[in-house]
Short mmCIF file of C-alpha atoms in Angstrom, two decimals:
data_model
loop_
_atom_site.label_atom_id
_atom_site.label_comp_id
_atom_site.label_asym_id
_atom_site.label_seq_id
_atom_site.Cartn_x
_atom_site.Cartn_y
_atom_site.Cartn_z
CA MET A 68 -95.09 -42.42 54.45
CA SER A 69 -92.45 -44.85 55.91
CA THR A 70 -94.80 -44.73 59.24
CA LEU A 71 -97.96 -45.71 57.30
CA ALA A 72 -98.29 -49.80 56.77
CA THR A 73 -99.33 -51.00 53.19
CA ILE A 74 -102.75 -52.43 52.30
CA ALA A 75 -102.51 -53.23 48.71
CA PHE A 76 -105.78 -53.20 46.93
CA ASP A 77 -106.72 -55.14 43.72
CA ILE A 78 -110.22 -56.51 42.00
CA GLU A 79 -111.33 -59.13 39.76
CA THR A 80 -113.83 -58.07 36.96
CA THR A 81 -116.48 -59.70 34.48
CA GLY A 82 -115.06 -57.34 31.75
CA PHE A 83 -113.99 -53.60 31.46
CA SER A 84 -117.23 -51.91 30.31
CA THR A 85 -119.83 -49.66 32.65
CA THR A 86 -122.10 -52.70 32.56
CA ASP A 87 -119.31 -55.51 34.10
CA LYS A 88 -119.19 -56.35 37.32
CA LEU A 89 -117.11 -56.96 40.38
CA THR A 90 -116.28 -60.46 40.97
CA VAL A 91 -113.69 -60.17 43.75
CA VAL A 92 -112.29 -57.47 45.92
CA GLY A 93 -108.71 -58.11 47.83
CA PHE A 94 -106.93 -56.25 50.24
CA ASP A 95 -103.34 -57.70 51.71
CA ALA A 96 -101.64 -56.59 54.61
CA GLU A 97 -98.51 -58.46 56.56
CA ILE A 98 -100.23 -60.85 58.91
CA GLY A 99 -102.49 -62.28 55.77
CA SER A 100 -105.37 -60.89 53.08
CA ARG A 101 -108.74 -60.43 53.23
CA VAL A 102 -110.85 -61.07 50.11
CA PHE A 103 -114.73 -60.84 49.11
CA LEU A 104 -115.95 -63.03 46.66
CA ASN A 105 -119.35 -62.43 44.56
CA THR A 106 -120.63 -65.41 43.48
CA ALA A 107 -123.91 -63.96 41.54
CA GLY A 108 -125.80 -66.56 43.35
CA SER A 109 -123.99 -69.49 42.20
CA ALA A 110 -123.25 -72.40 44.49
CA CYS A 111 -120.10 -72.07 46.18
CA ALA A 112 -118.39 -75.18 48.18
CA SER A 113 -118.42 -74.61 51.93
CA ASP A 114 -114.73 -74.88 52.45
CA ILE A 115 -113.71 -73.04 49.89
CA GLU A 116 -111.50 -70.77 52.31
CA GLU A 117 -110.15 -73.86 53.68
CA ARG A 118 -109.20 -74.92 49.82
CA VAL A 119 -107.25 -71.31 49.28
CA ASN A 120 -105.61 -71.46 52.33
CA ASP A 121 -104.14 -75.25 51.26
CA HIS A 122 -101.97 -73.46 48.59
CA LEU A 123 -100.80 -70.75 50.76
CA THR A 124 -98.65 -69.80 53.79
CA THR A 125 -100.12 -66.49 54.95
CA PRO A 126 -103.59 -67.04 55.64
CA VAL A 127 -106.51 -65.14 53.77
CA THR A 128 -109.87 -64.81 55.23
CA LEU A 129 -112.54 -65.12 52.51
CA SER A 130 -116.08 -64.03 52.84
CA VAL A 131 -118.52 -64.97 50.06
CA HIS A 132 -121.37 -63.01 48.75
CA ASP A 133 -124.81 -63.76 46.78
CA ASP A 134 -124.46 -60.73 44.36
CA GLU A 135 -122.41 -57.08 43.84
CA GLY A 136 -124.35 -54.75 46.17
CA ALA A 137 -123.68 -57.05 49.15
CA LEU A 138 -120.02 -57.48 48.46
CA LEU A 139 -119.98 -53.49 48.23
CA ASP A 140 -121.47 -53.62 51.35
CA ALA A 141 -118.63 -55.83 52.88
CA VAL A 142 -116.13 -54.23 51.63
CA LYS A 143 -117.25 -50.67 53.24
CA THR A 144 -117.95 -52.14 56.59
CA PHE A 145 -114.50 -53.98 56.53
CA VAL A 146 -112.68 -50.88 55.72
CA ASP A 147 -114.49 -48.64 58.17
CA THR A 148 -114.14 -50.87 61.02
CA THR A 149 -110.58 -52.06 60.33
CA ILE A 150 -108.71 -50.69 57.64
CA ALA A 151 -109.58 -46.92 58.33
CA GLN A 152 -108.72 -47.17 62.07
CA ARG A 153 -105.04 -48.02 61.56
CA ASP A 154 -102.24 -46.17 60.11
CA VAL A 155 -102.13 -47.20 56.73
CA LYS A 156 -102.10 -45.98 52.89
CA LEU A 157 -103.91 -47.92 50.38
CA VAL A 158 -101.50 -49.11 47.58
CA ALA A 159 -102.45 -50.87 43.89
CA TYR A 160 -100.79 -51.37 40.88
CA ASN A 161 -102.37 -49.48 38.01
CA GLY A 162 -105.37 -48.72 40.76
CA GLU A 163 -105.42 -44.85 39.82
CA THR A 164 -102.64 -43.19 38.13
CA TRP A 165 -102.58 -39.49 36.74
CA LYS A 166 -103.28 -41.14 33.13
CA GLY A 167 -105.67 -43.14 34.32
CA GLY A 168 -106.08 -46.50 35.63
CA PHE A 169 -108.69 -49.44 36.21
CA ASP A 170 -109.64 -50.30 39.65
CA LEU A 171 -110.46 -47.46 41.47
CA PRO A 172 -112.35 -45.88 38.28
CA PHE A 173 -113.95 -49.36 38.16
CA LEU A 174 -115.31 -49.25 41.66
CA ARG A 175 -116.56 -45.83 41.42
CA THR A 176 -118.74 -46.58 38.51
CA ARG A 177 -120.25 -49.67 40.62
CA LEU A 178 -120.64 -48.11 43.31
CA SER A 179 -122.55 -45.00 41.56
CA HIS A 180 -124.49 -48.12 39.88
CA HIS A 181 -125.87 -49.34 43.57
CA GLU A 182 -125.90 -45.82 44.98
CA ARG A 183 -123.39 -46.95 47.61
CA GLU A 184 -120.96 -45.12 49.80
CA TRP A 185 -117.47 -44.70 48.63
CA PRO A 186 -115.40 -46.50 51.20
CA PHE A 187 -111.82 -45.11 51.14
CA ALA A 188 -112.55 -41.52 52.13
CA GLU A 189 -110.06 -41.83 55.03
CA LEU A 190 -107.15 -43.26 53.36
CA PRO A 191 -104.31 -41.95 51.43
CA TYR A 192 -103.76 -43.79 48.51
CA ILE A 193 -100.59 -44.23 45.95
CA ASP A 194 -99.84 -45.90 42.71
CA VAL A 195 -97.20 -47.98 42.66
CA MET A 196 -96.71 -48.37 38.53
CA GLU A 197 -95.76 -45.09 38.67
CA VAL A 198 -92.93 -45.62 40.75
CA PHE A 199 -91.47 -48.14 38.75
CA SER A 200 -92.27 -46.53 35.33
CA SER A 201 -90.21 -43.95 36.35
CA ARG A 202 -87.47 -44.86 38.85
CA PHE A 203 -86.69 -48.46 37.89
CA ASN A 204 -84.95 -49.92 35.03
CA THR A 205 -87.11 -52.52 33.80
CA SER A 206 -88.39 -53.95 30.50
CA GLU A 207 -91.99 -54.81 31.60
CA ASN A 208 -94.67 -52.39 33.00
CA SER A 209 -97.32 -55.02 34.13
CA LEU A 210 -97.75 -56.40 37.70
CA THR A 211 -96.54 -59.70 36.85
CA GLY A 212 -94.00 -58.62 34.90
CA VAL A 213 -92.33 -56.23 37.01
CA TYR A 214 -92.56 -58.50 39.69
CA GLY A 215 -91.27 -61.17 37.59
CA GLU A 216 -87.96 -59.10 36.99
CA LEU A 217 -87.61 -57.35 40.53
CA VAL A 218 -88.71 -60.41 42.70
CA ALA A 219 -89.36 -63.38 40.22
CA SER A 220 -90.37 -65.90 42.96
CA GLY A 221 -93.43 -66.35 45.69
CA HIS A 222 -96.64 -65.08 45.10
CA GLY A 223 -96.72 -66.05 41.36
CA THR A 224 -96.45 -69.44 42.01
CA VAL A 225 -99.75 -69.62 43.41
CA ASP A 226 -101.61 -67.97 40.37
CA PRO A 227 -103.31 -70.39 38.89
CA PHE A 228 -103.57 -68.43 35.56
CA GLY A 229 -101.11 -67.12 32.64
CA GLU A 230 -103.34 -64.05 31.79
CA SER A 231 -105.83 -62.14 33.98
CA SER A 232 -108.43 -62.45 31.38
CA GLU A 233 -108.62 -66.25 32.39
CA ALA A 234 -109.97 -65.18 35.36
CA VAL A 235 -113.24 -64.00 33.85
CA ASP A 236 -113.83 -67.53 32.40
CA ALA A 237 -113.28 -69.29 35.55
CA TRP A 238 -115.45 -67.54 37.49
CA GLU A 239 -118.28 -67.71 34.83
CA THR A 240 -118.16 -71.46 35.14
CA GLY A 241 -117.93 -71.37 39.14
CA ASP A 242 -114.13 -71.91 39.46
CA PHE A 243 -114.54 -69.50 42.32
CA GLY A 244 -111.22 -70.66 44.06
CA ALA A 245 -108.68 -70.48 41.39
CA VAL A 246 -110.29 -66.86 40.96
CA VAL A 247 -109.69 -66.05 44.60
CA LEU A 248 -105.98 -67.66 44.17
CA HIS A 249 -105.40 -65.09 41.37
CA ASN A 250 -106.60 -61.90 42.79
CA VAL A 251 -104.11 -63.34 46.32
CA ALA A 252 -101.82 -63.34 43.67
CA ASP A 253 -101.63 -59.96 42.90
CA ILE A 254 -102.41 -58.20 45.92
CA ARG A 255 -99.44 -59.93 47.39
CA ARG A 256 -97.56 -58.84 44.16
CA THR A 257 -98.39 -55.42 44.67
CA ARG A 258 -97.30 -55.39 48.21
CA ALA A 259 -94.52 -56.84 47.37
CA LEU A 260 -93.36 -54.36 44.75
CA MET A 261 -94.44 -51.62 47.13
CA ASP A 262 -92.01 -53.09 49.81
CA VAL A 263 -89.23 -53.09 46.79
CA ALA A 264 -89.87 -49.45 46.39
CA GLU A 265 -89.95 -48.18 49.77
CA ARG A 266 -86.40 -49.66 49.91
CA TYR A 267 -84.68 -47.93 47.27
CA CYS A 268 -86.44 -44.96 46.55
CA SER A 269 -87.17 -41.33 48.57
CA LYS A 270 -90.18 -40.24 49.84
CA SER A 271 -90.24 -37.47 46.87
CA ASP A 272 -90.43 -40.53 44.30
CA PHE A 273 -93.86 -41.50 45.79
CA SER A 274 -96.93 -39.67 44.56
CA MET A 275 -99.65 -39.90 47.77
CA LYS A 276 -103.19 -38.45 47.27
CA SER A 277 -106.10 -38.26 49.26
CA LEU A 278 -109.51 -40.18 48.08
CA GLU A 279 -111.58 -38.46 50.27
CA PRO A 280 -114.53 -37.04 48.10
CA VAL A 281 -115.37 -33.37 47.34
CA ARG A 282 -118.57 -33.67 49.19
CA GLY A 283 -118.21 -36.93 51.25
CA ASN A 284 -121.10 -39.36 52.02
CA GLN A 285 -124.38 -37.92 52.16
#
């Protein structure tokens, strides 16, 4: 596992129901972040990537898409051409645990709605939330809470929101830059926590799973 670099993953959505949509999908590696924004056809500043990077020291590459289907297609292309070609593991915080999770189940629902292919067939996956729940003495269990207790500086300072729910309102009012920054803060928090976990925990403390579907892409 130690030979696999971490790619942190997180999504933003309009809500939690089966009819809600993806607004942002983000990936973070050591060299920078790759983020996909769905504007649902609303106007977006042409220099949004530059504005986002003004707040960051490690760069973000941002692409803007007019609808959810186009975002999903772009994510699949990115994974196939970039991530799947490297020795990496996909890591999320409460993305999918043995009790449930949010990001991967939500993504499956939206992929099914659009009849798109599953993008992560080639990637091993770890949910770092499970490691902190069982191997660290923290009083919090949320991403921001655990990050605040164990790292306490850095990526949280670029997050414009105190609560993730604020990202929904910001997206609906067209404040896309703020939503992207929130996603970047979360994917970088996730990768920072995975770095902490790998410094102090043994390989046996991590539960790695395959994300390859039974039938594969038809």
